[in-house]
Coordinates of C-alpha atoms and ligand atoms in Angstrom, one line a residue:
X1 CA 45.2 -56.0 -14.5
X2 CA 46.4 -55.0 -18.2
X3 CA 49.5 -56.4 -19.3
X4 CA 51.2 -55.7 -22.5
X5 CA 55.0 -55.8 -24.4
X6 CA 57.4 -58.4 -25.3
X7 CA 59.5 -60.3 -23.5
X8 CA 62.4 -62.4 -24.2
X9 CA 62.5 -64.3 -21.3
X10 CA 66.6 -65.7 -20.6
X11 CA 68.6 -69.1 -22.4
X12 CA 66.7 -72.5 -21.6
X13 CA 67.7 -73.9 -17.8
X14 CA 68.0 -77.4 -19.4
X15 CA 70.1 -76.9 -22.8
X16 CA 72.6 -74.2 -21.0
X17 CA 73.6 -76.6 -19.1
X18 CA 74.0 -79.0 -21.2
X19 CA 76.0 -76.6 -23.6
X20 CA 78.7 -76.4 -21.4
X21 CA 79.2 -79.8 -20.1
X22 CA 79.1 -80.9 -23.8
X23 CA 81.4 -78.2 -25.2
X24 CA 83.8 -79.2 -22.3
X25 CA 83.9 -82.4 -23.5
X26 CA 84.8 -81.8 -27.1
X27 CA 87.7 -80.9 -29.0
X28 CA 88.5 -77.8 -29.8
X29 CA 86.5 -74.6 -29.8
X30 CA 82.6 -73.7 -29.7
X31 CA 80.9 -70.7 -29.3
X32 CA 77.8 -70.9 -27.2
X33 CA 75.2 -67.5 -27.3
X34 CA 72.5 -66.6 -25.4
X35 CA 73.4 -68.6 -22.3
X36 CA 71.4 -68.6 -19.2
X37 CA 73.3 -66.8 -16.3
X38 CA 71.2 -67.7 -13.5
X39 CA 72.5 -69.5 -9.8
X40 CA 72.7 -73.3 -11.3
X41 CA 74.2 -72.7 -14.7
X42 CA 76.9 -70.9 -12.5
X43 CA 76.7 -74.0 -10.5
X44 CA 77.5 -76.2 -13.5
X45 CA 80.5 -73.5 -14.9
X46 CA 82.0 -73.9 -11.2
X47 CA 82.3 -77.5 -11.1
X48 CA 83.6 -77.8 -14.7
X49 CA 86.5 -75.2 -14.0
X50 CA 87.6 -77.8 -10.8
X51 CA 87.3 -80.4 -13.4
X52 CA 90.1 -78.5 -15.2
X53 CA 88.0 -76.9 -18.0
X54 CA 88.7 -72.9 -18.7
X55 CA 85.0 -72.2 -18.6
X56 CA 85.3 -68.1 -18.8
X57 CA 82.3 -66.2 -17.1
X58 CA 78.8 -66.3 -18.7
X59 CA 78.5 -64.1 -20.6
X60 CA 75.9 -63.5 -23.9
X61 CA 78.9 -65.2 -26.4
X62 CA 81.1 -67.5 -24.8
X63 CA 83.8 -68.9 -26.4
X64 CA 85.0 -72.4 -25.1
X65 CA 87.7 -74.7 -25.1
X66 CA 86.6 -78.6 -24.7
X67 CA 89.6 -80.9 -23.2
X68 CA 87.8 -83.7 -24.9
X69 CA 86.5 -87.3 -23.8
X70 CA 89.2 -87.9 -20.9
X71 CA 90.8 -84.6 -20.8
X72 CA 89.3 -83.5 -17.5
X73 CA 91.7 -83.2 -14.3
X74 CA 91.3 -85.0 -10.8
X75 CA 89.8 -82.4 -8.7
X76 CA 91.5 -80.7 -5.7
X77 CA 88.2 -79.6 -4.4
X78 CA 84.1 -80.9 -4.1
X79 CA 81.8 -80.1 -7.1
X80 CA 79.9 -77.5 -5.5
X81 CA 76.0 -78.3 -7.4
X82 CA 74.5 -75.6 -5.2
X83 CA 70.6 -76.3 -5.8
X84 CA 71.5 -77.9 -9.2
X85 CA 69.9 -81.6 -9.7
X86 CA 71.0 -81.4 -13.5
X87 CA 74.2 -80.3 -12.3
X88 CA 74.7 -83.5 -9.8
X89 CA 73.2 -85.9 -12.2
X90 CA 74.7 -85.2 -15.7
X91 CA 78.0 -84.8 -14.1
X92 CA 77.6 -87.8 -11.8
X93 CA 77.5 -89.6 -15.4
X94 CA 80.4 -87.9 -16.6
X95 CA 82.4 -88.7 -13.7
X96 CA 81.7 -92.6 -13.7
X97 CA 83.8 -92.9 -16.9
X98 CA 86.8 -90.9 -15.8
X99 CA 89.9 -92.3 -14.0
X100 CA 89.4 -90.3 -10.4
X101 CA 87.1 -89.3 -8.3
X102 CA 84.8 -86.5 -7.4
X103 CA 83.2 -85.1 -4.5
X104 CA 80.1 -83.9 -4.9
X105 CA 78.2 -81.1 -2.7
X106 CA 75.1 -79.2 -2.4
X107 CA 72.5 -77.2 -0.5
X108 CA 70.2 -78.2 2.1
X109 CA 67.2 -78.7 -0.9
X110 CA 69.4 -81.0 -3.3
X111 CA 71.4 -82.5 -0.2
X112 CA 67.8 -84.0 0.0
X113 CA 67.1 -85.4 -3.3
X114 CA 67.3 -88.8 -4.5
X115 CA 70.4 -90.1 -5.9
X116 CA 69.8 -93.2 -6.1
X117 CA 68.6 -93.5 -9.4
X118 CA 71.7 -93.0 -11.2
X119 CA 73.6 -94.3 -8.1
X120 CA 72.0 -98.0 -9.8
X121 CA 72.8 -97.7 -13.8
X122 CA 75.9 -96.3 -12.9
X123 CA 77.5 -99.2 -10.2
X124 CA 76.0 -101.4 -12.7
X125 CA 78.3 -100.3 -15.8
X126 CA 81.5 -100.3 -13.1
X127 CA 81.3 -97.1 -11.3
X128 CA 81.2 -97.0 -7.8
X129 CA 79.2 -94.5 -5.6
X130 CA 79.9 -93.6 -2.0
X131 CA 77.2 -92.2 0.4
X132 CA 78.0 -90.0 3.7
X133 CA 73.8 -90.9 4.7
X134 CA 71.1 -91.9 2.5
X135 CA 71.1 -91.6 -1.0
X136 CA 71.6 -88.1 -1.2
X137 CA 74.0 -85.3 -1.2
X138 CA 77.5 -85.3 -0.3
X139 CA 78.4 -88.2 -2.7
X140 CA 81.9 -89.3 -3.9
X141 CA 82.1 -90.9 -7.6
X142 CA 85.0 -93.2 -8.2
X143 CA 85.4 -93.8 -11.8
X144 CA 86.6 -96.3 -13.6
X145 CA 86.4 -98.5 -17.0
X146 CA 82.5 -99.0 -17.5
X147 CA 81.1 -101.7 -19.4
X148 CA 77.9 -101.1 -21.9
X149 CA 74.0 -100.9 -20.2
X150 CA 71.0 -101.9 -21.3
X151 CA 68.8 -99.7 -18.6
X152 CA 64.9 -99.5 -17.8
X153 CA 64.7 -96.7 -15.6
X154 CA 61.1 -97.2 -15.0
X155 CA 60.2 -93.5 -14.5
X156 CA 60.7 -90.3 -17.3
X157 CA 63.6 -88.3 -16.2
X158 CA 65.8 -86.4 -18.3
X159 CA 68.9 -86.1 -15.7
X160 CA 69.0 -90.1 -15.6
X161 CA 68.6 -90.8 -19.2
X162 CA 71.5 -88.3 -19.3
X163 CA 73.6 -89.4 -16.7
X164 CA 73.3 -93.1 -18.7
X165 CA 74.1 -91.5 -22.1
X166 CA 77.1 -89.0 -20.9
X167 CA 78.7 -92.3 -18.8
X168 CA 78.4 -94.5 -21.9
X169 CA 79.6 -91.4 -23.9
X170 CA 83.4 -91.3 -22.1
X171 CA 83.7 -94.4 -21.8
X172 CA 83.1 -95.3 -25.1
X173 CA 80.5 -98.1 -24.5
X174 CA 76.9 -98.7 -26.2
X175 CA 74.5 -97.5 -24.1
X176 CA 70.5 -98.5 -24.0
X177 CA 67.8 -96.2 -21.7
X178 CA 64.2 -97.4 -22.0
X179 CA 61.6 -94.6 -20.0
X180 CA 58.0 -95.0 -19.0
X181 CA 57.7 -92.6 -21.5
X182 CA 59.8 -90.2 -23.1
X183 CA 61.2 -87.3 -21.0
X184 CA 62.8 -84.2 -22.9
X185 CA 65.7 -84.8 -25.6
X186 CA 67.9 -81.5 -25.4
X187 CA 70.5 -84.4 -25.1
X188 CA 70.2 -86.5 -27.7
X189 CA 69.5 -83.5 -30.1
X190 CA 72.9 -81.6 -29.4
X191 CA 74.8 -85.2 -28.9
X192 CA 73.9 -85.9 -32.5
X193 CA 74.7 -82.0 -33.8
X194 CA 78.1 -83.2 -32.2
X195 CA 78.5 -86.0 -34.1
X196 CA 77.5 -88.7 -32.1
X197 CA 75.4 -91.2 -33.5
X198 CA 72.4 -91.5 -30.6
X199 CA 69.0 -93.4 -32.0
X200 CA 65.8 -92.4 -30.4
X201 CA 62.5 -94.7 -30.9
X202 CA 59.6 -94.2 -29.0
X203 CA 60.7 -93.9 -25.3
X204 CA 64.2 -96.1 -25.9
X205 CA 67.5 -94.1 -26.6
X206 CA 70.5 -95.8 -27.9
X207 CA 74.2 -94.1 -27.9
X208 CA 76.5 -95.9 -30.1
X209 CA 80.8 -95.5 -29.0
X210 CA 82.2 -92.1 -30.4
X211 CA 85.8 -91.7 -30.5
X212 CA 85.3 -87.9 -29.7
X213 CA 82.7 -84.8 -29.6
X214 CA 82.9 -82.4 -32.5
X215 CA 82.5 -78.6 -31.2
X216 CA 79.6 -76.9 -32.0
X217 CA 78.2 -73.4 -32.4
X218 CA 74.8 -72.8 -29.9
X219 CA 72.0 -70.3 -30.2
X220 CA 70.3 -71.0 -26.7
X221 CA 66.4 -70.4 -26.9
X222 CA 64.2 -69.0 -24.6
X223 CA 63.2 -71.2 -21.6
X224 CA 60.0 -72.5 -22.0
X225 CA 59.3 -73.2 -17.9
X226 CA 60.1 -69.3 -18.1
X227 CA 57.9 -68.3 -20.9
X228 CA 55.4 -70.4 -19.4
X229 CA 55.0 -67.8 -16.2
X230 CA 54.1 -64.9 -18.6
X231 CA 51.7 -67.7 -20.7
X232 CA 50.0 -67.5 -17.3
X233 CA 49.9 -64.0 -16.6
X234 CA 48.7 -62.8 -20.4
X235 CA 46.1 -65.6 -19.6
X236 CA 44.5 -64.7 -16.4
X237 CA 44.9 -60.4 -17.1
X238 CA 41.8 -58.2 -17.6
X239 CA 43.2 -56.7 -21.0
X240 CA 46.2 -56.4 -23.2
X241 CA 48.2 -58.7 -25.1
X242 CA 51.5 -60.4 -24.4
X243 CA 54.3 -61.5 -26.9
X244 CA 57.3 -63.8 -26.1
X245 CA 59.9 -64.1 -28.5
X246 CA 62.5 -66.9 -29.5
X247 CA 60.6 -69.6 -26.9
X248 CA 62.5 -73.3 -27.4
X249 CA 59.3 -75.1 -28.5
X250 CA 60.5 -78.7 -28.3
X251 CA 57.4 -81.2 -28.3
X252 CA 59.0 -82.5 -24.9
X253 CA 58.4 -79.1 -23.6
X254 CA 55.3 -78.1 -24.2
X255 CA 52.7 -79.5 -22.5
X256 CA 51.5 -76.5 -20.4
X257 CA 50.8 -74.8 -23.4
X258 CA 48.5 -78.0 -24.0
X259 CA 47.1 -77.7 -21.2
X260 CA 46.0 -74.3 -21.2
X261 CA 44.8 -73.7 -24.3
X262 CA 42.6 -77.6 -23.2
X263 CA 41.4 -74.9 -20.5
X264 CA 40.4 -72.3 -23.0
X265 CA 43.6 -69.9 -23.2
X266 CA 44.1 -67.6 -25.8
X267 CA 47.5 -68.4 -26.9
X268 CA 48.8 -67.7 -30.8
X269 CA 52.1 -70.2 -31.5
X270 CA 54.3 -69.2 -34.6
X271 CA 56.9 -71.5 -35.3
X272 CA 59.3 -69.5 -36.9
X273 CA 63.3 -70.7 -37.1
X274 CA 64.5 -74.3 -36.1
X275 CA 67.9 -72.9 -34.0
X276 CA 70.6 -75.9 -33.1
X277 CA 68.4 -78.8 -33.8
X278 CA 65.4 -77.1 -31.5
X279 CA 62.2 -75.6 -33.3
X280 CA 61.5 -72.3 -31.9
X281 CA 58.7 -69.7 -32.2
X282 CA 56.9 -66.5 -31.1
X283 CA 53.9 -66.5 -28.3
X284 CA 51.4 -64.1 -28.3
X285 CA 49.3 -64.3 -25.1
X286 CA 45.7 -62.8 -24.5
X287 CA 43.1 -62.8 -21.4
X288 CA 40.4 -65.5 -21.8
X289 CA 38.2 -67.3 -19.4
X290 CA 39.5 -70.2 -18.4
X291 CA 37.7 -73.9 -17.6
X292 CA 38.7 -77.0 -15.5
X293 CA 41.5 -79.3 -16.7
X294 CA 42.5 -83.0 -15.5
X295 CA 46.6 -83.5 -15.7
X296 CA 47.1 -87.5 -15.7
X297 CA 50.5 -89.5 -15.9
X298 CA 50.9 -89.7 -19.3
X299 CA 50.9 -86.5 -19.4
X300 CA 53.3 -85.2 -16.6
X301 CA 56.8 -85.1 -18.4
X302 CA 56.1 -82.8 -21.1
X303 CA 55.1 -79.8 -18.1
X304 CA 57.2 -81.4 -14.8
X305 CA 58.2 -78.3 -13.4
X306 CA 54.8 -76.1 -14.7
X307 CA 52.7 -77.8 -12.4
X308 CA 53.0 -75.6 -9.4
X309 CA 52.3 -72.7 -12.3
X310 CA 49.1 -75.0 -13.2
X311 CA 48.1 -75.2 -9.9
X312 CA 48.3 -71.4 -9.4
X313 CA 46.7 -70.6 -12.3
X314 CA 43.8 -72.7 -11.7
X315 CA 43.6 -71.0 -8.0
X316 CA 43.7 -67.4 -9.6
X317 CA 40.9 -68.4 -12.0
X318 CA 38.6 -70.2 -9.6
X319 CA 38.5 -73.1 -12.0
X320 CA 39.3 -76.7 -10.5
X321 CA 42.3 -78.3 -11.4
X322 CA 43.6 -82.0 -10.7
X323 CA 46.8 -83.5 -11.0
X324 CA 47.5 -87.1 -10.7
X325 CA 50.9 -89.4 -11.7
X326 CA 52.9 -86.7 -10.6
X327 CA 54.6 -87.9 -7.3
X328 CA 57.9 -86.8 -8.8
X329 CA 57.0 -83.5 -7.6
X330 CA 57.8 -84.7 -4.1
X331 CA 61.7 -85.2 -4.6
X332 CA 62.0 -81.4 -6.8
X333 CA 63.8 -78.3 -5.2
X334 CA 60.8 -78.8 -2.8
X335 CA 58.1 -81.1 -1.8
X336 CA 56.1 -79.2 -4.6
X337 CA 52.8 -80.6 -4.2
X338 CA 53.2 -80.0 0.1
X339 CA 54.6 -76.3 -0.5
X340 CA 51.8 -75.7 -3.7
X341 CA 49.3 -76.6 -1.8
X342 CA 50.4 -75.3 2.2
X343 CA 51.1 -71.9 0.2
X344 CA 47.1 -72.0 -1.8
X345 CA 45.7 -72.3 1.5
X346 CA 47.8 -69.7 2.8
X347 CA 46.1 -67.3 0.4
X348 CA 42.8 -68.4 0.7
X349 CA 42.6 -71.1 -2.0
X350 CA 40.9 -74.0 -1.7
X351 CA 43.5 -76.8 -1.8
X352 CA 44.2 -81.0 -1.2
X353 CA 46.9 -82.9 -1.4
X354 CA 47.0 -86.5 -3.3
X355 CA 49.6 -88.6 -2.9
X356 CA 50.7 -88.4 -6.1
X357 CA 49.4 -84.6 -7.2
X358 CA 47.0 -82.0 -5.9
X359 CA 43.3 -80.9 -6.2
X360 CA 42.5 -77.2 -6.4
X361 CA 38.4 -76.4 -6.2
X362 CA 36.8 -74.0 -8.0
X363 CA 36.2 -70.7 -5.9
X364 CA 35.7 -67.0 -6.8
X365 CA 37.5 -65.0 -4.1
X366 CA 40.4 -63.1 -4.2
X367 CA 43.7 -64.2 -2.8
X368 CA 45.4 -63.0 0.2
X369 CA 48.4 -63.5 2.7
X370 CA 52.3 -63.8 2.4
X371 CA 53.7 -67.3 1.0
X372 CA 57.0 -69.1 2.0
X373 CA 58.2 -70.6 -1.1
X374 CA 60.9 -72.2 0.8
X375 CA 63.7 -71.6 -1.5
X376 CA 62.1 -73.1 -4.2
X377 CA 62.3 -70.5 -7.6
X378 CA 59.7 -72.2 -9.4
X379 CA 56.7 -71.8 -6.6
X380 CA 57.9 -68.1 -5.6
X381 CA 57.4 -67.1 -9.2
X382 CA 54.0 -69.1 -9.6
X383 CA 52.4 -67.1 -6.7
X384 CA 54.3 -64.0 -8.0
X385 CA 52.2 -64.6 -10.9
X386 CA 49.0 -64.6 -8.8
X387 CA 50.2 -61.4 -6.9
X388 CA 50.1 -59.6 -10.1
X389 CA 46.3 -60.5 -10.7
X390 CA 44.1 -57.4 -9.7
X391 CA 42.5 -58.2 -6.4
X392 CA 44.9 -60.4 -5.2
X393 CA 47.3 -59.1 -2.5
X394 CA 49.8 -61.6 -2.1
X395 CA 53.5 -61.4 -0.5
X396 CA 56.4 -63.7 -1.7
X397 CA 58.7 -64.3 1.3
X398 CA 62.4 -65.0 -0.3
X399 CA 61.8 -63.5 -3.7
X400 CA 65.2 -63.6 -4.6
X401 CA 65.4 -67.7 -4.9
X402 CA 64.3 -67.3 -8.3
X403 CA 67.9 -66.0 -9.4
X404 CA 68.5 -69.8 -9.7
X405 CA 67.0 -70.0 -12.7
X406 CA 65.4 -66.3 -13.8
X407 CA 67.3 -63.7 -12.3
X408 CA 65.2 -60.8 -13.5
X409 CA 62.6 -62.3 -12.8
X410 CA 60.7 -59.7 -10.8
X411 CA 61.9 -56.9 -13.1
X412 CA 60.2 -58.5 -16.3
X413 CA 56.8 -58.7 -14.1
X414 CA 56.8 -55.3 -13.0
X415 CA 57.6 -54.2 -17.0
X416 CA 54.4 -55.9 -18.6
X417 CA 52.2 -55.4 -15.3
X418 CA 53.2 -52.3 -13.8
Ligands
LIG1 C1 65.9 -81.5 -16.3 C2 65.1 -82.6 -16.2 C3 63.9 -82.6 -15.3 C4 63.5 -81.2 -14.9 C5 64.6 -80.3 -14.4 C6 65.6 -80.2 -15.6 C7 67.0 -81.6 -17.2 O1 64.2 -83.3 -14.1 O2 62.5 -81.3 -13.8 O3 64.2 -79.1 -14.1 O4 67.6 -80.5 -17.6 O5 67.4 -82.7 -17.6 P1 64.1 -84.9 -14.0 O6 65.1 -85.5 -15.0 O7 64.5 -85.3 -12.6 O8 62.7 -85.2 -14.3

């Protein structure tokens, strides 16, 4: 396969999100450019607007109107989160300092995933957090006055830290997260650009009472989980050369590209602009032959949702590959390392699970058969990665689950690997 051209793959899942739950909540006007308009950004817009916010419809320069701290209206309606965990969980946080309550809906994937981990933090400050089954999906927040945390979430997760900071952040309470270690920052960074004083040391984050958010003008940057498909495919091509343009390179971010260039991957970084408080940079991707990497703990935060990618990767190089610490992967949009590894074997890979990551072997054939990503964007992209390799012949069932977070997804495949 010969790959070549540029891509600028869409806005980063993570800080287009949090760009217009934060602009909501400030007063007066930002403009936010570059946002990603993909199924769970639409998720978050929709849930704002039956908070009460005039979020108009993505577009590439949005102009918005924050209602400030406690300006947001009881809803008449459910937050509908769709398959949105950042959605759920930043909002879920937003919600616990407010004086109402909120309803909050998904589908069948996030219905399943663990709420429980703000469901804690948050009762403990004063909120209080009502359960039709489990710990998952539907959930009703009842907010009220909260009173300051000092929180050891014993894991590395973004959405919790978050959930912590943006509770502590309308109510106007001092708020302490310590992590196992530390998970990405978009946060913090464009908390601080809006004025809020937020200390980070080490893996502890401390958000000091702000009277109010100060809007803010946003240059979203390229995804790196996206970028990090096409990092792949440059990789494991016959020829050509692939560059990807504007790509966020926060250091909380880039662990695949760690890893892979660990396994011997040809990949050029040039730091070029720092854009809203994130460094950001060019990526110009060759084939090279590629050798066995070990992924441990540590490790695991700064490439979460690359893994399945890894895993894939490793598969369409016949190199081995194993991932351990990772059991997060379990509670994602899917049971990742179960649907990674069922989907492998599918096409011929050689595959284990661990309880707490996966094992791929080193093998030499080529891959064959038709996978079932079961809804999850991230895996159908992976394999569609491995479908584009010469030799492989590989069917995605459900291709159009990666509109949740790269719409044109398939489209940008087919341009550099026709
Ligand atoms: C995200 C945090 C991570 C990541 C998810 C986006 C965020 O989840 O996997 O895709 O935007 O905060 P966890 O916080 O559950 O690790």
């Amino acid at each position: 396969m010969n790959v070549s051209g540029t891509i600028r793959v869409p806005g980063d899942k993570s800080i287009s999100h949090r760009s217009l739950i934060f602009t909501s909540l400030a007063e007066g006007e930002s403009v936010v450019r570059g946002i990603l308009d993909s199924e769970d950004v639409r998720a978050t817009a929709g849930a704002l607007r039956t908070l009460g916010v005039a979020i108009p419809p993505l577009a590439k320069e949005m102009q918005l109107t924050g209602r400030g701290l406690r300006g947001l209206r009881t809803p008449s309606q459910a937050l509908d989160c769709a398959n949105s965990g950042t959605t759920t969980r930043l909002l879920a946080g937003v919600v616990a300092g407010q004086p109402f309550s909120a309803r909050f809906e998904g589908d069948a994937s996030l219905s399943r995933r663990p709420m429980k981990r703000i469901a804690e933090p948050l009762t403990y400050m004063g909120a209080r957090l009502e359960f039709d089954r489990g710990d998952g999906l539907p959930m009703t927040v009842h907010g009220a006055a909260l009173r300051s945390i000092d929180w050891d979430t014993h894991a590395s997760s973004a959405q919790v830290k978050s959930a912590i900071l943006l509770a502590g952040l309308v109510a106007g309470v001092e708020v302490r997260v310590i992590e196992k270690s530390p998970s990405r920052d978009h946060t913090e960074r464009m908390l601080r650009a809006m004025g809020v004083d937020v200390e980070s040391d080490g893996n502890q984050v401390c958000l000091r009472p702000a009277g109010k958010l100060n809007p803010i003008e946003i240059d979203v940057p390229a995804d790196p989980s996206s970028a990090a498909f096409f990092v792949a495919l440059g990789s494991l091509a016959g020829s050509g050369e692939l560059t990807l343009t504007d790509v966020c390179l926060n250091p909380t971010r880039t662990g695949f590209l760690d890893v892979m260039t660990r396994m011997g991957a040809d990949v050029q970084v040039v730091a070029s602009a720092n854009s809203g408080g994130e460094q950001i940079g060019t990526l110009r991707i060759r084939p090279s032959q590629l050798r066995a990497a070990r992924v441990t703990e540590a490790e695991v935060p700064s490439l979460i949702d690359e893994l399945p990618l890894l895993a894939c990767v490793a598969a369409g190089a016949g190199v081995e590959l194993e991932i351990t610490g990772a059991a997060e992967l379990r509670v994602k949009e899917s049971d990742r390392i179960s649907t990674v590894v069922k989907n492998l074997r599918a096409v011929g890979a050689l595959a284990d699970e661990l309880p707490d990551g996966l094992r791929v072997h080193a093998s030499r054939r080529e891959l064959a058969g038709t996978i079932d990503p079961r809804g999850d964007h991230r895996i159908a992209m992976a394999f569609g990665i491995l479908s584009a390799v010469s030799g492989n012949r590989i069917t995605v069932l459900n291709a159009e689950c990666v509109a949740v977070s790269y719409p044109g997804f398939w489209e940008d495949l087919r341009r550099v690997a026709p």
